[in-house]
Amino acid sequence: KYCRQAGVILSFEQGDGGYYSDGFKTSWQYGTPSARQINKAASGSKAWKTNLSGNHNNLELSYLYSPCFDISQMTDPMLSFSAAIDIEDCGNGLCDGAYVECSFDGKTWVRLGSTGQGTNWYDSTHNLWNSEGFTRWHVSSISLPQPGPGETTHFRFVMSADPGVALEGIAIDDIHVFDRANRIYPASGVTATTRDISGSQRTD
């Protein structure tokens, strides 16, 4: 395994990016999505999805693992990615769901963020994603915890399913680990400027 460079958007067009799947009855696949609803990547033609051509598995508890990232020099590290989701929603009960976990040693994992945090981060009171038919590609992002000295950061996408209904699951593309230290602020003290022109004259 190798550490990927942070600050670069990974679109998976040149390969699987060093990501790999594991777990029980895993349906994660790398390639071109061709299911009924999720049938394209967020950018280009390649992505990771739970079963590129159909639905995830019943009783699945699977993981899509990232390579390591060295974010130790970042002030405000962030994880951002594009997702398309079609996961069974049982209302107050919990049937199927997807979420993200983080680790500093590749052994101990903790769930990353909770509902209401970040941008488009989890859509259920169970602190996971389980929206049916949310197959429009959209960006989700969350702050990453700071690692300790000498530690690197890993994360994994988790797909958990019961033995009942299986939908298309979740697709992931355009993963971006970056430093949000320099934020964009609204302008202040703005002065409007006008200039007269005539005929076909152009003025910058």
Short mmCIF file of C-alpha atoms in Angstrom, two decimals:
data_model
loop_
_atom_site.label_atom_id
_atom_site.label_comp_id
_atom_site.label_asym_id
_atom_site.label_seq_id
_atom_site.Cartn_x
_atom_site.Cartn_y
_atom_site.Cartn_z
CA LYS A 1 0.00 0.00 0.00
CA TYR A 2 1.22 3.51 -0.67
CA CYS A 3 0.26 6.98 0.55
CA ARG A 4 -1.54 9.11 -1.99
CA GLN A 5 -0.75 12.77 -2.47
CA ALA A 6 -3.28 15.01 -0.73
CA GLY A 7 -4.69 18.02 -2.56
CA VAL A 8 -5.27 16.14 -5.82
CA ILE A 9 -8.76 15.12 -6.96
CA LEU A 10 -8.84 11.41 -7.75
CA SER A 11 -11.27 10.72 -10.60
CA PHE A 12 -10.31 7.02 -11.06
CA GLU A 13 -9.85 7.49 -14.81
CA GLN A 14 -6.28 6.12 -14.70
CA GLY A 15 -7.03 3.15 -12.44
CA ASP A 16 -8.51 2.15 -9.10
CA GLY A 17 -6.40 4.70 -7.22
CA GLY A 18 -4.98 2.13 -4.80
CA TYR A 19 -8.43 1.57 -3.28
CA TYR A 20 -9.55 -2.01 -2.65
CA SER A 21 -12.59 -3.81 -1.27
CA ASP A 22 -12.98 -6.41 1.47
CA GLY A 23 -15.58 -7.66 3.92
CA PHE A 24 -18.53 -10.03 3.97
CA LYS A 25 -20.35 -10.54 0.67
CA THR A 26 -18.70 -7.44 -0.79
CA SER A 27 -20.21 -6.06 -3.98
CA TRP A 28 -17.76 -3.15 -4.46
CA GLN A 29 -16.46 -2.97 -8.02
CA TYR A 30 -14.27 -0.53 -9.92
CA GLY A 31 -15.20 0.42 -13.48
CA THR A 32 -18.00 2.05 -15.47
CA PRO A 33 -21.38 2.08 -13.65
CA SER A 34 -24.12 0.54 -15.79
CA ALA A 35 -27.02 -0.07 -13.38
CA ARG A 36 -30.55 1.11 -14.14
CA GLN A 37 -30.28 4.34 -12.13
CA ILE A 38 -26.57 4.81 -11.45
CA ASN A 39 -25.20 4.38 -14.94
CA LYS A 40 -22.38 6.89 -15.25
CA ALA A 41 -19.49 8.32 -13.25
CA ALA A 42 -19.48 11.79 -11.72
CA SER A 43 -16.67 12.73 -14.11
CA GLY A 44 -15.15 10.73 -16.93
CA SER A 45 -16.37 7.15 -17.12
CA LYS A 46 -14.89 5.29 -14.10
CA ALA A 47 -15.92 5.09 -10.44
CA TRP A 48 -16.29 2.65 -7.54
CA LYS A 49 -19.79 1.27 -6.94
CA THR A 50 -21.53 -1.52 -5.05
CA ASN A 51 -22.16 -3.77 -8.09
CA LEU A 52 -21.47 -1.75 -11.22
CA SER A 53 -24.39 -3.27 -13.12
CA GLY A 54 -27.03 -3.85 -10.44
CA ASN A 55 -27.84 -4.04 -6.74
CA HIS A 56 -25.66 -4.62 -3.69
CA ASN A 57 -25.85 -7.98 -1.89
CA ASN A 58 -28.20 -8.98 0.90
CA LEU A 59 -26.47 -9.29 4.31
CA GLU A 60 -23.49 -7.37 2.94
CA LEU A 61 -21.02 -5.79 5.34
CA SER A 62 -18.31 -4.57 3.03
CA TYR A 63 -15.57 -1.97 2.92
CA LEU A 64 -13.91 0.13 0.24
CA TYR A 65 -10.48 0.97 1.68
CA SER A 66 -8.42 4.01 0.77
CA PRO A 67 -4.63 4.09 0.66
CA CYS A 68 -2.97 6.17 3.39
CA PHE A 69 -2.78 9.97 3.32
CA ASP A 70 -0.24 12.11 5.14
CA ILE A 71 -2.25 15.09 6.38
CA SER A 72 -0.04 15.87 9.36
CA GLN A 73 1.02 19.26 7.96
CA MET A 74 -2.52 20.40 7.19
CA THR A 75 -4.24 23.03 9.33
CA ASP A 76 -7.85 22.08 8.51
CA PRO A 77 -7.90 18.75 6.61
CA MET A 78 -11.06 17.89 4.69
CA LEU A 79 -12.42 14.85 2.87
CA SER A 80 -14.66 15.49 -0.12
CA PHE A 81 -16.07 13.15 -2.76
CA SER A 82 -18.93 12.75 -5.21
CA ALA A 83 -21.60 10.17 -4.39
CA ALA A 84 -24.73 8.68 -5.92
CA ILE A 85 -27.00 6.79 -3.52
CA ASP A 86 -29.85 4.29 -3.75
CA ILE A 87 -30.19 2.58 -0.35
CA GLU A 88 -33.30 1.14 1.31
CA ASP A 89 -34.87 3.52 3.85
CA CYS A 90 -37.02 1.77 6.47
CA GLY A 91 -38.07 4.96 8.23
CA ASN A 92 -37.56 4.70 11.99
CA GLY A 93 -36.03 1.26 11.63
CA LEU A 94 -32.61 0.57 10.16
CA CYS A 95 -32.37 -1.76 7.18
CA ASP A 96 -29.45 -0.78 4.95
CA GLY A 97 -26.93 2.05 5.10
CA ALA A 98 -23.58 3.43 4.05
CA TYR A 99 -21.10 5.50 6.05
CA VAL A 100 -17.41 6.42 6.25
CA GLU A 101 -14.87 5.38 8.87
CA CYS A 102 -11.41 6.78 9.62
CA SER A 103 -8.27 5.20 11.06
CA PHE A 104 -4.73 6.30 11.92
CA ASP A 105 -3.27 2.80 12.00
CA GLY A 106 -5.45 0.75 9.63
CA LYS A 107 -6.70 -1.33 12.57
CA THR A 108 -8.89 0.83 14.82
CA TRP A 109 -11.77 2.51 12.96
CA VAL A 110 -14.19 5.22 14.06
CA ARG A 111 -17.21 6.55 12.19
CA LEU A 112 -16.46 9.87 10.53
CA GLY A 113 -18.87 12.71 11.32
CA SER A 114 -22.56 12.57 12.11
CA THR A 115 -25.85 13.73 10.60
CA GLY A 116 -25.96 17.52 10.37
CA GLN A 117 -22.21 17.97 10.11
CA GLY A 118 -20.25 18.81 6.98
CA THR A 119 -21.95 19.13 3.60
CA ASN A 120 -24.43 16.45 2.47
CA TRP A 121 -23.05 14.31 5.30
CA TYR A 122 -25.42 11.51 6.27
CA ASP A 123 -29.17 11.82 5.77
CA SER A 124 -30.48 9.62 8.57
CA THR A 125 -30.84 9.83 12.35
CA HIS A 126 -28.80 6.61 12.36
CA ASN A 127 -25.74 8.62 11.23
CA LEU A 128 -25.46 7.07 7.79
CA TRP A 129 -26.80 7.43 4.25
CA ASN A 130 -29.94 5.51 3.31
CA SER A 131 -31.77 7.62 0.73
CA GLU A 132 -33.66 5.78 -1.98
CA GLY A 133 -33.25 7.17 -5.49
CA PHE A 134 -30.75 9.94 -4.60
CA THR A 135 -28.82 8.94 -7.71
CA ARG A 136 -27.94 12.43 -8.89
CA TRP A 137 -24.20 12.80 -8.34
CA HIS A 138 -23.58 15.25 -5.48
CA VAL A 139 -20.60 16.29 -3.35
CA SER A 140 -20.26 15.29 0.31
CA SER A 141 -17.54 16.71 2.53
CA ILE A 142 -16.46 16.59 6.18
CA SER A 143 -13.52 17.69 8.34
CA LEU A 144 -10.91 15.03 9.10
CA PRO A 145 -9.47 14.54 12.60
CA GLN A 146 -5.83 15.46 13.05
CA PRO A 147 -3.45 12.48 13.27
CA GLY A 148 -0.82 12.13 15.96
CA PRO A 149 2.94 12.39 15.35
CA GLY A 150 4.09 9.88 12.75
CA GLU A 151 0.55 8.72 11.96
CA THR A 152 -1.07 8.58 8.56
CA THR A 153 -4.79 8.70 7.78
CA HIS A 154 -6.86 5.96 6.20
CA PHE A 155 -10.58 5.94 5.54
CA ARG A 156 -13.04 3.37 4.28
CA PHE A 157 -16.56 3.46 2.83
CA VAL A 158 -18.86 0.95 4.52
CA MET A 159 -21.93 -0.73 3.00
CA SER A 160 -24.15 -2.55 5.52
CA ALA A 161 -27.30 -4.44 4.47
CA ASP A 162 -29.96 -6.64 6.02
CA PRO A 163 -31.41 -9.78 4.37
CA GLY A 164 -34.37 -7.93 2.80
CA VAL A 165 -34.60 -5.48 -0.09
CA ALA A 166 -31.37 -4.69 -1.95
CA LEU A 167 -31.10 -1.55 -4.09
CA GLU A 168 -28.22 -0.17 -6.14
CA GLY A 169 -26.24 0.97 -3.09
CA ILE A 170 -23.64 3.71 -3.32
CA ALA A 171 -21.16 4.91 -5.95
CA ILE A 172 -18.06 7.00 -5.18
CA ASP A 173 -15.99 9.25 -7.48
CA ASP A 174 -13.75 12.35 -7.44
CA ILE A 175 -12.22 11.87 -3.98
CA HIS A 176 -10.36 14.92 -2.68
CA VAL A 177 -8.34 15.24 0.53
CA PHE A 178 -7.28 18.86 0.99
CA ASP A 179 -6.45 21.65 3.45
CA ARG A 180 -9.23 24.19 4.03
CA ALA A 181 -6.85 26.55 5.84
CA ASN A 182 -7.35 29.38 3.35
CA ARG A 183 -11.09 29.94 3.23
CA ILE A 184 -13.08 32.11 0.84
CA TYR A 185 -14.69 35.05 2.58
CA PRO A 186 -17.38 37.42 1.25
CA ALA A 187 -16.04 40.65 -0.18
CA SER A 188 -16.17 43.83 1.89
CA GLY A 189 -15.66 47.50 1.01
CA VAL A 190 -16.69 46.88 -2.60
CA THR A 191 -16.85 49.91 -4.91
CA ALA A 192 -18.91 49.81 -8.12
CA THR A 193 -17.25 51.26 -11.24
CA THR A 194 -18.93 52.24 -14.49
CA ARG A 195 -17.43 53.36 -17.80
CA ASP A 196 -19.12 54.67 -20.93
CA ILE A 197 -18.43 52.95 -24.24
CA SER A 198 -19.56 53.70 -27.77
CA GLY A 199 -20.14 51.72 -30.93
CA SER A 200 -18.37 48.36 -31.01
CA GLN A 201 -15.73 49.47 -28.50
CA ARG A 202 -14.77 46.91 -25.86
CA THR A 203 -13.44 47.86 -22.43
CA ASP A 204 -12.11 45.47 -19.77
#
